[in-house]
Amino acid sequence: MSTTSLPASDHALRLREALIGAAFTADGLLERLGAPAYTALARSETVPALRATRGDSPLDTLVRLFLLQRPVPAAAAAVALPLEECVEDGWAVHEGDLVRATVDVRPYGGPDGQDWFIVSDLGCAVGGAGGIGSHEEGVVLGVGGASTTLAGITVRKPVTSALDLGTGSGIQALHATQYATRVTATDVNPRALEFTRLTLALSGAAPADLREGSLFEPVGTETYDLVVSNPPFVISPGARLTYRDGGMGGDDLCRTLVQHAGDRLNEGGYAQFLANWQHVEGEEWQDRVRSWVPAGCDAWIVQREVQDITQYAELWLRDSGDHRTDPALYAERYEAWLDEFEARSTTAVGFGWITLRKSAAAAGNPSLVAEEWPHAVEQPLGSAVEAHFARQDYLREHDDAALLAAHFTLAEEVVQEQVGLPGAEDPEHVVLRQHRGMRRATKVDAVGAGFAGVCDGSLPAGRILDAIAQLMAEDPVLLRDRTPQAIRLLVEEGFLEPVR
């Protein structure tokens, strides 16, 4: 893996025009390669894409040069690109009658149909031509599942300032240029900052303020409306690889990042992270991660996956290519991971999202929601994240009496399912299920189902409960006493929306 000097961006717009002109875009690739070959790339399988690009069109040439990273004839490259400018700037080099790319250039579709390009080290685009494999210290990866997950959950509304901490190849900074007046991107690896510069330039985006350094050190006491980070969160015995290993013990890097984020947020600002956390004997993981949340912030913590320590060690040993090394060395490194976990009484590792929101109301009564949700969700989720905190504000401001006086509507695309034995007169239970956002499901009783079904905003909750009590021959006072908690849960999980 080469970590030589990187291209200049002097003629990036000319290169961009050539790439788009040849349909070297996310949509163009899907059409040219076909779905099977396109999805095979995500599994690091290149043979189908090589078969699909046997022709001599400019698109075939560009796919082989930048995506599959194969040498191509110089004559074909000269048709597909402003070749001499690309060589002058360092995007490609001549090798006799052939031309070879010096960096990975990967088409990426923006949220509003933009044609963007993510630039990274050769062979380091996640799920790309070379897969992850065995990397040298300091290399910079391209787009992967973690990157797109963070981009999808980020709250995207117009803001004055945004910070991408640990920018890597710059995908989060690129997104931020669409809604933030001022974007700052930091990384401990100076190569990452250069790749971010290339990504922004080749994507036709505004430049960012690029700063070298660890965690919040490069920004001092500056504050932001949005902070995003896909940090090197891997819990490992050491810091072999900058792109993944945080260099702190256990989950200390993620803890430090979260604990200090509150001081870098403006009022109402969001900080959103991907993170790993330890599952420690005798400790609930929810309590562990909640303890990281700084004062003055609400938090929504979602655990998406849990791996036992052997699965976790094997995943990251494969990531770094250790499974392809000498078996004795592999076993030695595997033992080192297990020793690290044993020393910290760690039984498993969780992966998920952490979102903080700076709020004056959180100073005395913070909302700290920590939940496990391994099920499918509807991306992008940024609007659902924003709605979650709006609901927390509403519930914090409304006691039970206020809930009964309030009006609600059933959220869009919520359906009711009845579960029970075939032919039974009554269902064993009723489930309300969402088909948007988090796609939650929750069991309700007959009162809850009836209440949700008639919520159209026209009547206050208390009046609806009185009518249900009459239909079910129940005491309306008792029903009013016991139901607000169920209403609160349906509001908190987004099944019911307050009429404001």
XYZ file of C-alpha atoms in Angstrom:
500
model
C 0.000 0.000 0.000
C 1.520 3.266 -1.109
C 1.302 6.341 1.074
C 3.067 8.700 -1.326
C 2.109 12.310 -2.016
C -1.461 12.934 -3.125
C -2.873 14.636 -6.222
C -3.336 18.365 -6.557
C -6.828 19.730 -7.101
C -5.834 22.392 -9.660
C -7.882 20.823 -12.466
C -10.415 18.943 -10.324
C -13.399 20.593 -12.023
C -12.137 19.508 -15.457
C -11.744 15.956 -14.187
C -15.199 16.135 -12.614
C -16.734 17.196 -15.925
C -15.076 14.263 -17.682
C -16.278 11.758 -15.088
C -19.866 12.984 -15.248
C -19.729 13.240 -19.038
C -18.798 9.564 -19.231
C -21.596 8.616 -16.761
C -19.024 7.584 -14.160
C -21.651 8.242 -11.494
C -23.559 6.100 -8.990
C -26.518 5.772 -11.382
C -24.264 5.292 -14.399
C -22.346 2.479 -12.697
C -25.500 0.627 -11.748
C -26.787 0.855 -15.301
C -23.494 -0.178 -16.889
C -22.533 -2.991 -14.527
C -25.975 -4.330 -13.720
C -27.218 -5.048 -10.213
C -25.352 -8.355 -9.646
C -21.923 -6.964 -10.603
C -22.606 -3.684 -8.792
C -23.550 -5.392 -5.536
C -20.636 -7.842 -5.893
C -18.284 -4.860 -5.517
C -19.655 -4.338 -2.013
C -18.418 -7.854 -1.238
C -14.968 -7.023 -2.661
C -15.619 -9.243 -5.675
C -14.363 -7.630 -8.877
C -14.651 -10.383 -11.504
C -18.263 -9.556 -12.489
C -17.384 -5.852 -12.914
C -14.304 -6.719 -14.975
C -16.444 -8.889 -17.266
C -19.001 -6.096 -17.617
C -16.361 -3.544 -18.676
C -14.574 -5.454 -21.435
C -15.523 -2.762 -23.951
C -13.590 0.371 -24.825
C -16.118 3.054 -23.916
C -14.942 5.941 -21.697
C -17.062 4.536 -18.864
C -15.462 1.091 -19.169
C -12.035 2.730 -19.037
C -12.854 4.843 -15.991
C -14.357 1.918 -14.074
C -11.232 -0.154 -14.657
C -8.875 2.726 -13.893
C -10.372 4.331 -10.773
C -12.813 1.770 -9.386
C -11.140 -1.565 -10.161
C -7.660 0.015 -10.149
C -6.342 -1.815 -13.198
C -3.881 -0.261 -15.665
C -5.614 0.880 -18.863
C -4.224 1.805 -22.299
C -3.032 5.411 -22.374
C -4.895 5.972 -25.646
C -8.199 4.915 -24.045
C -7.510 7.051 -20.960
C -6.853 10.080 -23.180
C -10.341 9.671 -24.660
C -12.002 9.322 -21.236
C -10.206 12.128 -19.360
C -8.042 15.227 -19.693
C -5.145 12.807 -19.306
C -2.128 15.099 -19.273
C -3.754 17.370 -16.679
C -4.568 14.306 -14.557
C -0.959 13.116 -14.800
C 0.347 16.618 -14.075
C -1.834 16.894 -10.975
C -0.993 13.349 -9.858
C -4.329 11.523 -10.293
C -2.638 8.996 -12.593
C 0.829 7.991 -13.807
C 2.156 6.663 -17.094
C 3.608 3.157 -17.164
C 4.806 2.737 -20.742
C 1.724 2.513 -22.941
C -0.495 2.111 -19.895
C -1.905 4.480 -17.300
C -2.422 3.615 -13.642
C -4.518 5.506 -11.048
C -2.778 6.764 -7.910
C -5.957 7.038 -5.812
C -9.350 5.384 -5.563
C -12.162 7.549 -6.955
C -15.614 6.218 -6.133
C -18.912 7.702 -7.376
C -21.340 8.506 -4.567
C -24.902 9.743 -4.929
C -25.784 12.751 -2.772
C -29.111 12.979 -0.908
C -30.650 15.246 -3.543
C -29.257 13.425 -6.548
C -25.846 15.134 -6.559
C -23.011 13.411 -8.384
C -20.256 13.217 -5.774
C -16.909 11.410 -5.691
C -15.115 10.035 -2.631
C -11.328 9.884 -2.945
C -9.267 7.451 -0.845
C -6.125 5.334 -0.893
C -5.896 2.577 -3.496
C -7.507 -0.629 -2.320
C -9.034 1.111 0.701
C -12.537 1.864 -0.498
C -14.589 -0.244 1.904
C -16.136 -3.077 -0.047
C -14.154 -1.899 -3.053
C -11.660 -3.424 -5.400
C -9.145 -4.406 -2.789
C -11.459 -4.759 0.185
C -9.957 -3.734 3.497
C -7.126 -6.212 3.539
C -3.789 -5.502 5.125
C -3.058 -1.793 5.471
C -0.119 0.346 6.398
C -0.375 2.850 9.181
C -1.853 6.135 7.982
C -3.872 4.950 4.988
C -7.294 6.505 4.427
C -10.388 4.446 3.688
C -13.284 5.378 1.425
C -17.013 4.939 1.875
C -18.254 2.034 3.992
C -21.349 0.959 5.821
C -20.428 2.958 8.928
C -19.939 6.131 6.861
C -23.306 5.841 5.138
C -25.038 4.936 8.413
C -23.786 8.105 10.091
C -24.700 10.205 7.051
C -28.196 8.717 7.143
C -28.910 9.411 10.823
C -27.499 12.954 10.831
C -29.990 15.755 11.471
C -29.834 17.841 8.311
C -31.240 21.310 8.749
C -29.682 24.675 7.862
C -27.037 25.617 10.428
C -24.275 28.180 10.706
C -21.479 25.806 11.696
C -20.721 22.089 11.516
C -17.729 20.034 12.685
C -16.692 16.692 11.171
C -14.339 15.212 13.747
C -12.091 12.490 12.335
C -13.076 13.265 8.764
C -11.240 10.427 6.975
C -11.966 10.741 3.262
C -14.457 13.531 3.929
C -17.899 12.053 3.366
C -19.504 13.683 6.418
C -17.893 17.044 5.619
C -19.205 16.721 2.066
C -22.745 16.229 3.325
C -22.338 19.130 5.747
C -21.451 21.552 2.933
C -25.046 21.249 1.754
C -26.638 22.746 4.875
C -23.888 24.408 6.954
C -22.533 27.863 6.184
C -19.172 26.961 7.716
C -17.727 23.425 7.802
C -14.673 22.445 9.851
C -13.076 19.014 9.351
C -10.381 17.583 11.613
C -8.249 14.462 11.659
C -5.145 13.251 13.470
C -3.915 11.923 10.100
C -2.748 14.713 7.747
C -3.336 12.430 4.734
C -7.012 12.285 5.656
C -7.252 16.067 5.456
C -5.717 15.986 1.992
C -8.178 13.340 0.886
C -11.038 15.431 2.241
C -9.768 18.358 0.189
C -9.795 16.164 -2.928
C -13.238 14.734 -2.180
C -14.750 18.207 -1.800
C -13.019 19.575 -4.892
C -13.913 16.635 -7.141
C -17.511 16.743 -5.888
C -17.859 20.418 -6.735
C -18.514 21.310 -3.090
C -17.365 24.325 -1.112
C -14.012 23.890 0.660
C -13.883 23.169 4.387
C -11.648 24.516 7.141
C -9.216 21.593 7.535
C -7.352 21.181 10.848
C -4.939 18.524 12.053
C -5.172 17.114 15.556
C -6.847 14.642 17.912
C -10.426 14.826 19.195
C -11.476 18.417 19.984
C -7.935 19.770 20.339
C -7.823 21.417 16.863
C -10.940 23.538 17.520
C -10.062 24.821 20.992
C -13.125 26.377 22.617
C -15.081 26.954 19.408
C -18.702 25.787 19.407
C -20.899 24.387 16.660
C -24.499 23.755 15.740
C -23.661 20.211 14.625
C -20.827 17.828 15.467
C -20.555 14.487 13.649
C -17.939 11.794 14.052
C -17.265 8.291 12.804
C -14.279 7.898 15.134
C -11.708 5.090 15.313
C -13.963 3.280 17.761
C -12.529 -0.231 17.606
C -11.692 -1.612 21.046
C -8.295 -3.209 20.445
C -5.066 -4.118 22.264
C -3.031 -1.235 20.882
C -3.241 1.289 18.065
C -1.904 -0.434 14.956
C -4.206 1.254 12.445
C -5.129 4.939 12.664
C -8.368 4.587 10.705
C -9.918 2.194 13.235
C -7.936 1.964 16.526
C -8.457 4.821 18.934
C -5.253 4.336 20.892
C -6.989 4.513 24.269
C -7.837 1.629 26.561
C -11.183 -0.103 26.121
C -13.973 2.232 25.051
C -12.260 5.303 26.536
C -11.992 7.108 23.191
C -15.758 6.992 22.604
C -16.411 7.948 26.222
C -14.035 10.923 26.006
C -15.566 12.063 22.737
C -19.106 12.008 24.135
C -18.199 13.543 27.493
C -16.529 16.579 25.901
C -19.048 17.139 23.112
C -21.439 19.174 25.246
C -18.893 21.968 25.650
C -18.572 22.233 21.850
C -22.298 22.572 21.130
C -24.393 25.694 20.783
C -27.823 25.690 22.411
C -30.094 23.371 20.428
C -27.109 21.841 18.638
C -26.660 18.138 17.925
C -23.650 15.854 18.280
C -23.946 12.506 16.513
C -21.484 9.628 16.757
C -20.996 6.008 15.901
C -19.440 4.126 18.803
C -18.455 0.808 20.366
C -18.906 0.162 24.061
C -17.946 -2.658 26.371
C -20.415 -5.017 28.010
C -18.799 -5.523 31.400
C -19.636 -8.194 33.973
C -21.952 -6.844 36.656
C -22.842 -3.671 34.743
C -25.759 -2.847 32.446
C -24.520 -1.454 29.145
C -27.254 1.214 29.240
C -25.947 2.539 32.548
C -22.396 2.552 31.203
C -23.168 4.641 28.139
C -25.660 6.942 29.876
C -22.876 7.841 32.313
C -20.944 9.355 29.391
C -23.616 11.947 28.602
C -22.477 15.459 29.591
C -24.587 17.767 31.726
C -26.953 20.008 29.797
C -27.589 17.443 27.049
C -30.398 15.070 26.194
C -29.289 11.785 24.636
C -30.648 9.024 22.428
C -28.446 5.919 22.472
C -29.313 3.048 20.135
C -27.479 -0.276 20.297
C -27.699 -1.853 16.845
C -25.525 -4.928 17.293
C -23.731 -6.970 19.969
C -20.854 -9.379 19.394
C -19.224 -11.666 21.913
C -15.515 -11.063 22.371
C -14.453 -13.897 20.051
C -16.678 -12.663 17.191
C -15.423 -9.142 17.723
C -11.745 -10.108 17.723
C -12.179 -12.228 14.596
C -13.994 -9.433 12.753
C -11.171 -6.945 13.216
C -8.380 -9.492 12.724
C -9.942 -10.201 9.322
C -10.299 -6.482 8.691
C -6.550 -6.002 9.033
C -5.735 -9.129 7.031
C -4.226 -10.965 10.005
C -6.051 -14.161 9.022
C -3.827 -14.255 5.927
C -0.579 -14.107 7.924
C 1.425 -16.842 9.594
C -0.954 -18.954 11.751
C 1.273 -18.530 14.786
C 1.218 -14.730 14.444
C -2.559 -14.791 13.973
C -2.964 -16.859 17.130
C -0.668 -14.504 19.035
C -2.700 -11.461 18.020
C -5.975 -13.255 18.764
C -4.661 -14.043 22.270
C -3.749 -10.369 22.755
C -7.352 -9.319 22.024
C -8.738 -11.881 24.450
C -6.206 -10.855 27.105
C -7.336 -7.235 26.722
C -10.991 -8.159 27.170
C -10.304 -10.449 30.116
C -8.343 -7.717 31.884
C -11.324 -5.407 31.543
C -13.979 -8.025 32.449
C -15.515 -7.501 29.024
C -17.908 -10.196 27.806
C -19.188 -8.537 24.619
C -19.011 -5.329 22.598
C -21.951 -3.233 21.484
C -22.127 -1.066 18.380
C -24.553 1.752 17.824
C -25.420 5.413 17.503
C -25.219 8.150 20.098
C -27.004 11.459 19.551
C -26.697 14.367 21.973
C -28.731 17.565 21.897
C -27.717 20.609 23.909
C -30.814 21.853 25.736
C -31.387 24.246 28.604
C -34.285 22.026 29.696
C -31.894 19.084 30.066
C -29.977 20.841 32.844
C -32.511 19.808 35.480
C -34.375 16.951 33.827
C -32.415 15.322 30.987
C -33.956 12.782 28.654
C -31.521 9.862 28.484
C -32.988 7.124 26.291
C -30.806 4.017 25.812
C -32.374 1.164 23.888
C -31.532 -1.893 21.836
C -32.929 -1.865 18.296
C -31.317 -4.444 15.964
C -34.208 -4.365 13.487
C -34.399 -2.778 10.038
C -34.947 0.978 9.890
C -35.797 3.390 7.107
C -32.809 5.509 6.125
C -32.310 8.428 6.061
C -33.298 8.852 9.704
C -32.260 12.455 10.344
C -35.824 13.733 10.492
C -36.791 10.853 12.808
C -33.917 11.767 15.147
C -35.073 15.373 15.257
C -38.668 14.244 15.882
C -37.509 12.002 18.758
C -36.096 14.965 20.664
C -39.159 17.097 19.898
C -41.321 14.391 21.473
C -39.061 14.277 24.530
C -39.540 18.036 24.930
C -43.294 17.647 24.661
C -43.474 14.883 27.254
C -41.202 16.765 29.633
C -43.514 19.770 29.431
C -46.804 17.846 29.845
C -47.857 16.061 33.023
C -50.637 13.462 33.008
C -53.409 16.042 33.337
C -52.010 17.980 30.382
C -51.834 14.776 28.304
C -55.505 14.077 28.947
C -56.383 17.585 27.792
C -54.249 17.299 24.649
C -55.244 16.286 21.114
C -53.390 13.604 19.150
C -53.324 12.098 15.684
C -52.162 8.649 14.636
C -48.799 8.836 12.845
C -48.660 8.053 9.138
C -48.386 4.427 8.027
C -49.168 2.889 11.412
C -51.092 -0.372 11.062
C -52.761 -2.653 13.559
C -52.064 -6.387 13.679
C -54.102 -8.874 15.708
C -52.219 -11.907 16.949
C -53.932 -15.068 18.102
C -54.961 -18.599 17.225
C -56.916 -19.065 13.978
C -60.640 -18.980 14.607
C -60.320 -17.521 18.106
C -63.044 -15.005 18.981
C -60.610 -12.518 20.484
C -56.911 -11.927 19.681
C -54.260 -12.805 22.239
C -52.839 -9.339 21.779
C -52.867 -6.365 19.415
C -49.716 -4.893 17.859
C -49.306 -1.406 16.440
C -46.584 -1.319 13.789
C -44.854 1.591 12.049
C -43.695 1.412 8.446
C -41.606 4.574 8.583
C -38.554 5.758 10.517
C -37.495 3.272 13.180
C -40.297 0.878 12.115
C -41.229 0.135 15.687
C -43.856 -2.299 16.917
C -45.572 -2.265 20.303
C -48.209 -4.393 21.994
C -51.316 -2.589 23.233
C -54.454 -3.652 25.063
C -57.997 -3.129 23.802
C -58.120 0.378 25.295
C -54.817 1.373 23.693
C -55.851 0.012 20.300
C -59.225 1.708 20.453
C -57.686 4.983 21.618
C -55.066 5.058 18.862
C -57.632 4.137 16.230
C -59.850 7.160 16.853
C -57.107 9.767 17.377
C -57.705 12.200 14.525
C -56.997 15.406 16.441
C -60.621 16.397 16.895
C -61.134 15.374 20.542
C -58.961 15.652 23.647
C -57.550 12.392 25.001
C -59.707 12.506 28.115
C -62.942 12.738 26.106
C -61.884 9.753 23.994
C -61.185 7.706 27.131
C -64.596 8.613 28.568
C -66.244 7.297 25.405
C -64.182 4.096 25.521
C -65.097 3.617 29.196
C -68.779 3.878 28.332
C -68.453 1.355 25.477
C -66.503 -1.092 27.634
C -68.584 -0.524 30.760
C -65.546 0.622 32.729
C -65.181 3.295 35.390
C -64.102 6.442 33.485
C -62.188 7.825 36.471
C -60.118 4.650 36.833
C -59.525 4.536 33.098
C -58.280 8.131 33.117
C -55.965 7.293 36.011
C -54.311 4.277 34.455
C -54.064 5.285 30.777
C -51.750 8.351 30.651
C -48.643 6.155 30.972
C -49.710 4.177 27.896
C -50.386 7.417 26.012
C -46.968 8.690 27.049
C -45.296 5.552 25.636
C -47.199 5.817 22.336
C -46.122 9.449 22.016
C -42.513 8.709 23.001
C -42.212 5.978 20.373
C -43.846 8.057 17.658
C -47.158 6.223 17.226
C -49.144 9.270 18.306
C -48.344 12.840 17.292
C -49.474 15.793 19.436
C -51.574 18.423 17.715
C -49.718 21.618 18.533
